[in-house]
Amino acid sequence: MAAQKGSALLMKIGNAASPEVFTTIGGMRSTALAMNDEAVDITNKDSARARTLLAQAGVNSLTVTGSGVFTDSASEATLKGKFDVAAFSNYQFLVPDFGTFTGAFMLQSLEYAGEFNGEVTYSFTFESSGAIAFATV
């Protein structure tokens, strides 16, 4: 796989229609995707002083963080609305030349900030709920 531009890593909000259509969140500058696999420690007296983990026992999750310049786009308004209802919605995260992660996420945090002589920015954190589908592109 060749190197990819960071601007091609996209975050999209689903519209809950059938078939579901995903709209790219506007104004993004930075996005990070963290895949987590919780370790279950089963170390005991018979472990000979070495930690022992239980395979396939932990909880898998996906955490997505991002930030951008507030542009007052429709997708940003939708994002704010998702925070207000505190419900799970479908989101899609596109990693260029690799694949898409699609599933239900909760918008855990949404922050707006601005400096006196600068632009208004926003940042957020999403947490997955349930299975996340991965599809190659």
Coordinates of C-alpha atoms in Angstrom, one line a residue:
M1 CA 0.0 0.0 0.0
A2 CA 1.4 3.4 -1.0
A3 CA 1.4 6.4 1.4
Q4 CA -1.9 8.2 1.7
K5 CA -2.8 11.8 2.4
G6 CA -4.2 12.4 5.9
S7 CA -7.0 14.5 4.4
A8 CA -8.3 11.4 2.7
L9 CA -9.2 9.8 6.1
L10 CA -12.9 10.6 6.3
M11 CA -15.6 10.5 8.9
K12 CA -19.2 10.2 7.8
I13 CA -22.6 10.4 9.5
G14 CA -25.4 8.0 8.5
N15 CA -28.9 9.2 7.8
A16 CA -30.7 6.1 9.1
A17 CA -32.5 5.6 5.8
S18 CA -32.7 2.3 3.9
P19 CA -30.3 2.1 2.2
E20 CA -28.3 4.3 4.5
V21 CA -26.4 7.2 3.0
F22 CA -23.3 8.6 4.7
T23 CA -22.3 12.3 4.6
T24 CA -18.8 13.5 5.3
I25 CA -18.3 15.7 8.3
G26 CA -17.2 19.1 7.1
G27 CA -14.2 21.1 8.3
M28 CA -12.1 18.2 9.6
R29 CA -8.4 18.7 10.1
S30 CA -7.4 15.7 12.2
T31 CA -8.8 12.2 12.7
A32 CA -7.6 9.2 14.7
L33 CA -9.0 5.7 14.9
A34 CA -7.9 3.5 17.8
M35 CA -8.8 -0.2 17.8
N36 CA -8.9 -1.6 21.4
D37 CA -8.8 -5.2 22.6
E38 CA -9.3 -5.4 26.4
A39 CA -6.9 -7.8 28.0
V40 CA -8.3 -10.3 30.6
D41 CA -5.6 -11.0 33.2
I42 CA -5.8 -14.6 34.6
T43 CA -2.5 -14.6 36.4
N44 CA -2.5 -16.8 39.5
K45 CA -0.1 -18.5 41.9
D46 CA 0.7 -21.1 39.2
S47 CA 1.8 -18.5 36.6
A48 CA 5.5 -18.5 37.7
R49 CA 5.6 -14.8 38.3
A50 CA 4.6 -14.1 34.6
R51 CA 1.4 -12.4 33.6
T52 CA -1.1 -14.7 31.9
L53 CA -3.8 -13.4 29.6
L54 CA -7.0 -15.2 28.5
A55 CA -7.2 -15.3 24.7
Q56 CA -10.4 -14.0 23.0
A57 CA -11.9 -13.0 26.3
G58 CA -11.7 -9.2 26.3
V59 CA -14.1 -6.6 24.8
N60 CA -13.2 -5.2 21.4
S61 CA -14.0 -1.5 20.8
L62 CA -13.2 1.3 18.5
T63 CA -12.5 4.9 19.6
V64 CA -12.5 7.7 17.1
T65 CA -11.3 11.2 17.8
G66 CA -11.2 14.2 15.6
S67 CA -11.0 17.9 15.3
G68 CA -11.6 20.6 12.7
V69 CA -12.5 24.1 11.9
F70 CA -16.1 25.0 12.5
T71 CA -17.7 25.8 9.1
D72 CA -21.4 25.7 10.1
S73 CA -22.0 22.9 7.6
A74 CA -25.1 20.7 7.6
S75 CA -23.0 17.7 8.8
E76 CA -21.7 19.7 11.8
A77 CA -25.3 20.6 12.7
T78 CA -26.2 16.9 12.4
L79 CA -23.3 16.0 14.7
K80 CA -24.5 18.5 17.3
G81 CA -28.0 17.0 17.1
K82 CA -26.6 13.5 17.6
F83 CA -25.0 14.8 20.9
D84 CA -28.3 16.3 22.0
V85 CA -30.2 13.0 21.7
A86 CA -27.5 10.9 23.3
A87 CA -28.4 7.9 21.1
F88 CA -26.4 5.5 19.0
S89 CA -26.1 6.3 15.3
N90 CA -24.3 4.7 12.4
Y91 CA -21.1 6.3 11.3
Q92 CA -18.5 5.3 8.7
F93 CA -14.8 5.9 8.9
L94 CA -12.8 5.6 5.7
V95 CA -9.1 4.8 5.7
P96 CA -7.9 5.4 2.1
D97 CA -6.7 2.4 0.2
F98 CA -7.5 0.2 3.2
G99 CA -11.1 0.0 4.1
T100 CA -14.2 1.4 5.9
F101 CA -15.3 0.8 9.5
T102 CA -19.1 1.1 9.8
G103 CA -21.2 0.6 12.9
A104 CA -23.1 2.2 15.8
F105 CA -21.2 4.8 17.8
M106 CA -22.1 7.1 20.6
L107 CA -20.8 10.7 20.5
Q108 CA -19.1 10.7 23.8
S109 CA -17.8 14.3 23.8
L110 CA -18.1 17.4 21.6
E111 CA -16.2 20.6 22.3
Y112 CA -16.1 24.0 20.6
A113 CA -13.2 26.4 21.2
G114 CA -11.8 29.6 19.8
E115 CA -9.1 32.1 20.4
F116 CA -9.6 35.9 20.3
N117 CA -7.6 36.2 17.1
G118 CA -8.3 32.7 15.6
E119 CA -11.0 30.5 14.1
V120 CA -13.7 28.5 16.0
T121 CA -12.7 24.8 16.2
Y122 CA -14.5 21.7 17.3
S123 CA -13.3 18.3 18.6
F124 CA -15.0 15.1 19.4
T125 CA -14.7 11.5 20.6
F126 CA -16.8 8.6 19.4
E127 CA -17.1 5.2 21.2
S128 CA -18.4 2.1 19.4
S129 CA -21.3 0.0 20.5
G130 CA -21.7 -3.5 19.1
A131 CA -20.0 -5.1 16.2
I132 CA -18.1 -2.9 13.7
A133 CA -18.2 -4.0 10.0
F134 CA -15.0 -3.7 8.1
A135 CA -15.0 -3.6 4.3
T136 CA -12.0 -3.3 2.0
V137 CA -12.0 -0.5 -0.6

